PDB file of C-alpha atoms in Angstrom:
ATOM      1  CA  MET R   1     -21.277  18.050  -8.489  1.00 46.00           C
ATOM      2  CA  ALA R   2     -22.186  19.993 -12.192  1.00 51.00           C
ATOM      3  CA  SER R   3     -25.901  18.446 -13.009  1.00 62.00           C
ATOM      4  CA  TRP R   4     -25.371  18.024 -16.913  1.00 68.00           C
ATOM      5  CA  LEU R   5     -22.906  15.151 -15.965  1.00 73.00           C
ATOM      6  CA  PRO R   6     -24.071  12.035 -17.501  1.00 79.00           C
ATOM      7  CA  GLU R   7     -24.751   9.543 -14.285  1.00 86.00           C
ATOM      8  CA  THR R   8     -21.447   7.061 -15.152  1.00 88.00           C
ATOM      9  CA  LEU R   9     -18.572   9.568 -15.711  1.00 89.00           C
ATOM     10  CA  PHE R  10     -15.785   6.671 -16.401  1.00 90.00           C
ATOM     11  CA  GLU R  11     -15.802   3.272 -17.224  1.00 94.00           C
ATOM     12  CA  ILE R  12     -13.120   0.853 -18.293  1.00 95.00           C
ATOM     13  CA  VAL R  13     -12.770  -2.934 -18.423  1.00 95.00           C
ATOM     14  CA  GLY R  14      -9.700  -5.011 -18.058  1.00 92.00           C
ATOM     15  CA  GLN R  15      -8.368  -8.318 -17.941  1.00 90.00           C
ATOM     16  CA  GLY R  16      -5.880  -9.503 -14.972  1.00 84.00           C
ATOM     17  CA  GLN R  17      -2.374  -9.803 -15.651  1.00 82.00           C
ATOM     18  CA  ALA R  18      -0.597 -12.644 -16.743  1.00 79.00           C
ATOM     19  CA  PRO R  19      -1.573 -15.679 -16.276  1.00 82.00           C
ATOM     20  CA  SER R  20      -4.569 -14.418 -14.969  1.00 81.00           C
ATOM     21  CA  LYS R  21      -7.875 -14.632 -17.488  1.00 84.00           C
ATOM     22  CA  ASP R  22      -9.673 -12.995 -14.828  1.00 90.00           C
ATOM     23  CA  TYR R  23     -12.106  -9.910 -15.892  1.00 94.00           C
ATOM     24  CA  TYR R  24     -12.349  -6.430 -14.372  1.00 95.00           C
ATOM     25  CA  GLN R  25     -14.847  -3.865 -14.398  1.00 97.00           C
ATOM     26  CA  LEU R  26     -14.035  -0.310 -12.714  1.00 97.00           C
ATOM     27  CA  LEU R  27     -17.344   2.321 -13.501  1.00 96.00           C
ATOM     28  CA  VAL R  28     -17.300   6.107 -11.699  1.00 95.00           C
ATOM     29  CA  THR R  29     -20.886   7.103 -11.279  1.00 94.00           C
ATOM     30  CA  ARG R  30     -21.954  10.796  -9.688  1.00 90.00           C
ATOM     31  CA  SER R  31     -22.381   9.164  -5.883  1.00 93.00           C
ATOM     32  CA  GLU R  32     -20.355   6.266  -6.273  1.00 96.00           C
ATOM     33  CA  LEU R  33     -17.437   3.548  -7.502  1.00 97.00           C
ATOM     34  CA  ILE R  34     -18.809   0.054  -8.978  1.00 97.00           C
ATOM     35  CA  PHE R  35     -15.531  -2.545  -9.052  1.00 97.00           C
ATOM     36  CA  ARG R  36     -15.944  -5.731 -10.250  1.00 96.00           C
ATOM     37  CA  TRP R  37     -14.405  -8.968 -10.888  1.00 93.00           C
ATOM     38  CA  TRP R  38     -15.154 -12.703 -13.074  1.00 92.00           C
ATOM     39  CA  LYS R  39     -12.959 -15.166 -11.960  1.00 87.00           C
ATOM     40  CA  ILE R  40     -11.597 -17.282 -14.653  1.00 83.00           C
ATOM     41  CA  SER R  41      -9.821 -20.744 -14.581  1.00 77.00           C
ATOM     42  CA  LEU R  42      -9.889 -24.355 -14.978  1.00 75.00           C
ATOM     43  CA  ARG R  43      -9.632 -24.725 -12.143  1.00 75.00           C
ATOM     44  CA  SER R  44     -11.763 -27.320 -10.285  1.00 74.00           C
ATOM     45  CA  GLU R  45     -12.168 -24.956  -6.653  1.00 75.00           C
ATOM     46  CA  PHE R  46     -13.039 -21.988  -8.236  1.00 71.00           C
ATOM     47  CA  ARG R  47     -15.391 -23.772 -10.809  1.00 74.00           C
ATOM     48  CA  SER R  48     -18.118 -22.127  -8.826  1.00 77.00           C
ATOM     49  CA  ALA R  49     -16.989 -19.069  -7.856  1.00 81.00           C
ATOM     50  CA  LYS R  50     -19.417 -16.227  -8.409  1.00 87.00           C
ATOM     51  CA  PRO R  51     -18.943 -12.289  -9.898  1.00 90.00           C
ATOM     52  CA  GLY R  52     -17.820  -9.990  -7.128  1.00 93.00           C
ATOM     53  CA  GLU R  53     -18.717  -6.643  -6.660  1.00 96.00           C
ATOM     54  CA  THR R  54     -17.773  -3.579  -4.378  1.00 95.00           C
ATOM     55  CA  LYS R  55     -19.348  -0.306  -4.182  1.00 97.00           C
ATOM     56  CA  GLU R  56     -17.754   2.876  -2.708  1.00 96.00           C
ATOM     57  CA  THR R  57     -19.122   6.392  -2.366  1.00 96.00           C
ATOM     58  CA  HIS R  58     -15.812   8.645  -3.517  1.00 96.00           C
ATOM     59  CA  GLU R  59     -14.830   9.689  -0.160  1.00 96.00           C
ATOM     60  CA  ASP R  60     -14.704   6.149   0.676  1.00 97.00           C
ATOM     61  CA  PHE R  61     -13.203   4.921  -2.077  1.00 97.00           C
ATOM     62  CA  LEU R  62     -10.595   8.108  -1.475  1.00 96.00           C
ATOM     63  CA  GLU R  63      -9.660   6.360   2.130  1.00 96.00           C
ATOM     64  CA  ASN R  64      -9.766   3.020   0.546  1.00 96.00           C
ATOM     65  CA  SER R  65      -5.968   2.071  -0.076  1.00 95.00           C
ATOM     66  CA  HIS R  66      -6.436  -1.333  -0.247  1.00 96.00           C
ATOM     67  CA  LEU R  67      -8.767  -1.274  -3.493  1.00 96.00           C
ATOM     68  CA  GLN R  68      -6.493   1.858  -4.914  1.00 96.00           C
ATOM     69  CA  VAL R  69      -3.975  -1.033  -4.892  1.00 96.00           C
ATOM     70  CA  GLN R  70      -5.800  -3.366  -7.203  1.00 94.00           C
ATOM     71  CA  ILE R  71      -7.131  -0.479  -9.163  1.00 95.00           C
ATOM     72  CA  ALA R  72      -3.425   0.661 -10.195  1.00 95.00           C
ATOM     73  CA  LEU R  73      -2.524  -3.368 -10.519  1.00 93.00           C
ATOM     74  CA  ILE R  74      -4.931  -4.074 -12.662  1.00 93.00           C
ATOM     75  CA  PHE R  75      -5.807  -0.909 -14.977  1.00 94.00           C
ATOM     76  CA  GLY R  76      -2.721   0.925 -14.056  1.00 93.00           C
ATOM     77  CA  GLY R  77      -1.432   4.179 -12.295  1.00 94.00           C
ATOM     78  CA  LYS R  78      -3.119   6.816 -14.838  1.00 92.00           C
ATOM     79  CA  ILE R  79      -6.012   5.387 -14.303  1.00 94.00           C
ATOM     80  CA  LEU R  80      -6.146   5.079 -10.637  1.00 96.00           C
ATOM     81  CA  ASP R  81      -4.965   9.290 -10.540  1.00 94.00           C
ATOM     82  CA  TYR R  82      -7.754   9.889 -12.852  1.00 92.00           C
ATOM     83  CA  VAL R  83     -10.871   7.541 -10.650  1.00 95.00           C
ATOM     84  CA  SER R  84      -9.173   9.616  -7.885  1.00 95.00           C
ATOM     85  CA  ASN R  85      -9.442  13.024  -9.491  1.00 93.00           C
ATOM     86  CA  LEU R  86     -13.057  12.269 -10.921  1.00 92.00           C
ATOM     87  CA  CYS R  87     -14.014  11.075  -6.659  1.00 94.00           C
ATOM     88  CA  GLY R  88     -12.232  13.811  -5.502  1.00 93.00           C
ATOM     89  CA  GLY R  89     -14.172  16.190  -7.621  1.00 89.00           C
ATOM     90  CA  LYS R  90     -11.840  17.323 -10.021  1.00 89.00           C
ATOM     91  CA  PHE R  91     -13.284  16.783 -13.763  1.00 81.00           C
ATOM     92  CA  ASP R  92     -11.843  17.249 -16.521  1.00 77.00           C
ATOM     93  CA  PHE R  93     -14.824  19.030 -18.564  1.00 76.00           C
ATOM     94  CA  LEU R  94     -12.925  20.394 -21.487  1.00 75.00           C
ATOM     95  CA  GLU R  95     -12.741  16.417 -22.016  1.00 71.00           C
ATOM     96  CA  ARG R  96     -16.744  15.793 -22.228  1.00 72.00           C
ATOM     97  CA  LEU R  97     -18.098  18.281 -24.445  1.00 78.00           C
ATOM     98  CA  SER R  98     -19.243  17.643 -27.913  1.00 80.00           C
ATOM     99  CA  ASP R  99     -16.834  17.357 -30.930  1.00 81.00           C
ATOM    100  CA  LYS R 100     -18.920  19.630 -32.266  1.00 82.00           C
ATOM    101  CA  LEU R 101     -18.991  22.525 -29.588  1.00 85.00           C
ATOM    102  CA  LEU R 102     -15.269  21.209 -29.297  1.00 84.00           C
ATOM    103  CA  LEU R 103     -14.661  22.608 -33.274  1.00 83.00           C
ATOM    104  CA  SER R 104     -16.956  25.545 -32.798  1.00 84.00           C
ATOM    105  CA  ILE R 105     -14.108  26.519 -30.153  1.00 86.00           C
ATOM    106  CA  ILE R 106     -11.255  25.842 -31.742  1.00 85.00           C
ATOM    107  CA  SER R 107     -12.363  27.837 -34.719  1.00 83.00           C
ATOM    108  CA  TYR R 108     -11.162  30.770 -32.840  1.00 88.00           C
ATOM    109  CA  LEU R 109      -7.506  29.461 -31.999  1.00 87.00           C
ATOM    110  CA  ASP R 110      -4.456  30.139 -33.961  1.00 87.00           C
ATOM    111  CA  LEU R 111      -3.472  27.705 -35.926  1.00 84.00           C
ATOM    112  CA  GLU R 112      -0.107  27.012 -34.649  1.00 88.00           C
ATOM    113  CA  ASP R 113      -2.569  26.319 -31.130  1.00 89.00           C
ATOM    114  CA  VAL R 114      -4.172  24.060 -32.659  1.00 86.00           C
ATOM    115  CA  GLY R 115      -1.125  22.222 -33.296  1.00 86.00           C
ATOM    116  CA  ARG R 116      -0.230  22.293 -29.660  1.00 90.00           C
ATOM    117  CA  LEU R 117      -3.656  21.469 -28.891  1.00 87.00           C
ATOM    118  CA  SER R 118      -4.054  18.116 -30.908  1.00 86.00           C
ATOM    119  CA  GLN R 119      -1.122  16.987 -28.938  1.00 89.00           C
ATOM    120  CA  THR R 120      -2.337  17.142 -25.851  1.00 87.00           C
ATOM    121  CA  SER R 121      -4.620  14.298 -25.602  1.00 83.00           C
ATOM    122  CA  HIS R 122      -5.543  11.306 -27.731  1.00 83.00           C
ATOM    123  CA  ARG R 123      -9.418  12.559 -27.794  1.00 83.00           C
ATOM    124  CA  PHE R 124      -7.854  16.285 -29.446  1.00 85.00           C
ATOM    125  CA  ALA R 125      -6.196  14.682 -31.558  1.00 85.00           C
ATOM    126  CA  LYS R 126      -8.810  13.167 -33.029  1.00 84.00           C
ATOM    127  CA  VAL R 127     -10.938  16.208 -32.847  1.00 83.00           C
ATOM    128  CA  THR R 128      -8.060  18.559 -34.780  1.00 80.00           C
ATOM    129  CA  HIS R 129      -7.363  16.027 -37.571  1.00 76.00           C
ATOM    130  CA  TRP R 130      -7.030  18.550 -40.310  1.00 60.00           C
ATOM    131  CA  PRO R 131     -10.227  16.802 -42.473  1.00 62.00           C
ATOM    132  CA  GLU R 132     -12.221  16.974 -39.322  1.00 53.00           C
ATOM    133  CA  LEU R 133     -11.147  20.879 -38.740  1.00 56.00           C
ATOM    134  CA  VAL R 134     -12.043  21.838 -42.280  1.00 56.00           C
ATOM    135  CA  SER R 135     -15.527  21.491 -42.763  1.00 52.00           C
ATOM    136  CA  LEU R 136     -17.809  23.958 -44.234  1.00 44.00           C
ATOM    137  CA  GLU R 137     -19.142  25.121 -40.661  1.00 45.00           C
ATOM    138  CA  HIS R 138     -15.921  25.599 -39.632  1.00 45.00           C
ATOM    139  CA  LEU R 139     -13.554  26.814 -41.797  1.00 50.00           C
ATOM    140  CA  GLU R 140     -11.605  30.171 -40.496  1.00 48.00           C
ATOM    141  CA  TRP R 141      -8.499  28.352 -42.321  1.00 47.00           C
ATOM    142  CA  THR R 142      -7.995  28.146 -46.011  1.00 45.00           C
ATOM    143  CA  ALA R 143      -7.603  24.102 -47.071  1.00 47.00           C
ATOM    144  CA  VAL R 144      -4.461  25.088 -47.873  1.00 45.00           C
ATOM    145  CA  HIS R 145      -3.110  26.571 -44.966  1.00 49.00           C
ATOM    146  CA  VAL R 146      -4.198  23.960 -43.066  1.00 50.00           C
ATOM    147  CA  GLY R 147      -3.025  21.096 -45.330  1.00 52.00           C
ATOM    148  CA  GLN R 148       0.733  22.588 -45.035  1.00 51.00           C
ATOM    149  CA  ALA R 149       0.668  22.798 -40.670  1.00 52.00           C
ATOM    150  CA  VAL R 150      -0.073  19.145 -41.210  1.00 52.00           C
ATOM    151  CA  GLY R 151       2.498  18.127 -43.727  1.00 54.00           C
ATOM    152  CA  GLU R 152      -0.569  17.035 -45.876  1.00 54.00           C
ATOM    153  CA  ASP R 153      -1.168  17.480 -49.209  1.00 51.00           C
ATOM    154  CA  CYS R 154      -4.534  19.068 -49.382  1.00 48.00           C
ATOM    155  CA  PRO R 155      -7.870  17.683 -51.427  1.00 50.00           C
ATOM    156  CA  LEU R 156      -9.824  20.374 -51.564  1.00 45.00           C
ATOM    157  CA  SER R 157      -9.734  23.154 -54.237  1.00 41.00           C
ATOM    158  CA  LEU R 158      -9.614  26.530 -53.310  1.00 41.00           C
TER     159      LEU R 158
END
């Protein structure tokens, strides 16, 4: 695994489906997956319930179908797919780059390609939003062209 990756690769918290009020945390580190839960209930038999935690290596998680089903039920199938890919060593390195480095790379793209890139993920949509894209450091296009491409009035003067 690449050493420049952060220790925590992915973290998500959520609440169980109604009527449950239980809270869950899923944490994927470089070496293991940690699944935590907190039982929230007004019933007296659950008042003394303590938080729980399961730790699995990436390899063990990929073989543990019971834990995978729990994660899919709580966080959804897309999260399960993403976590399975992380545990399988498939990282999305492009998503982990800093905004400044991404803007530097994006500055080499054609405007049409930038528009397509913005549709691939929420992160790229945020980074390629034209006010961030039209900075003095990364000004590859005129502000008018960028404004026309996104259909917005351009507040910058040329």
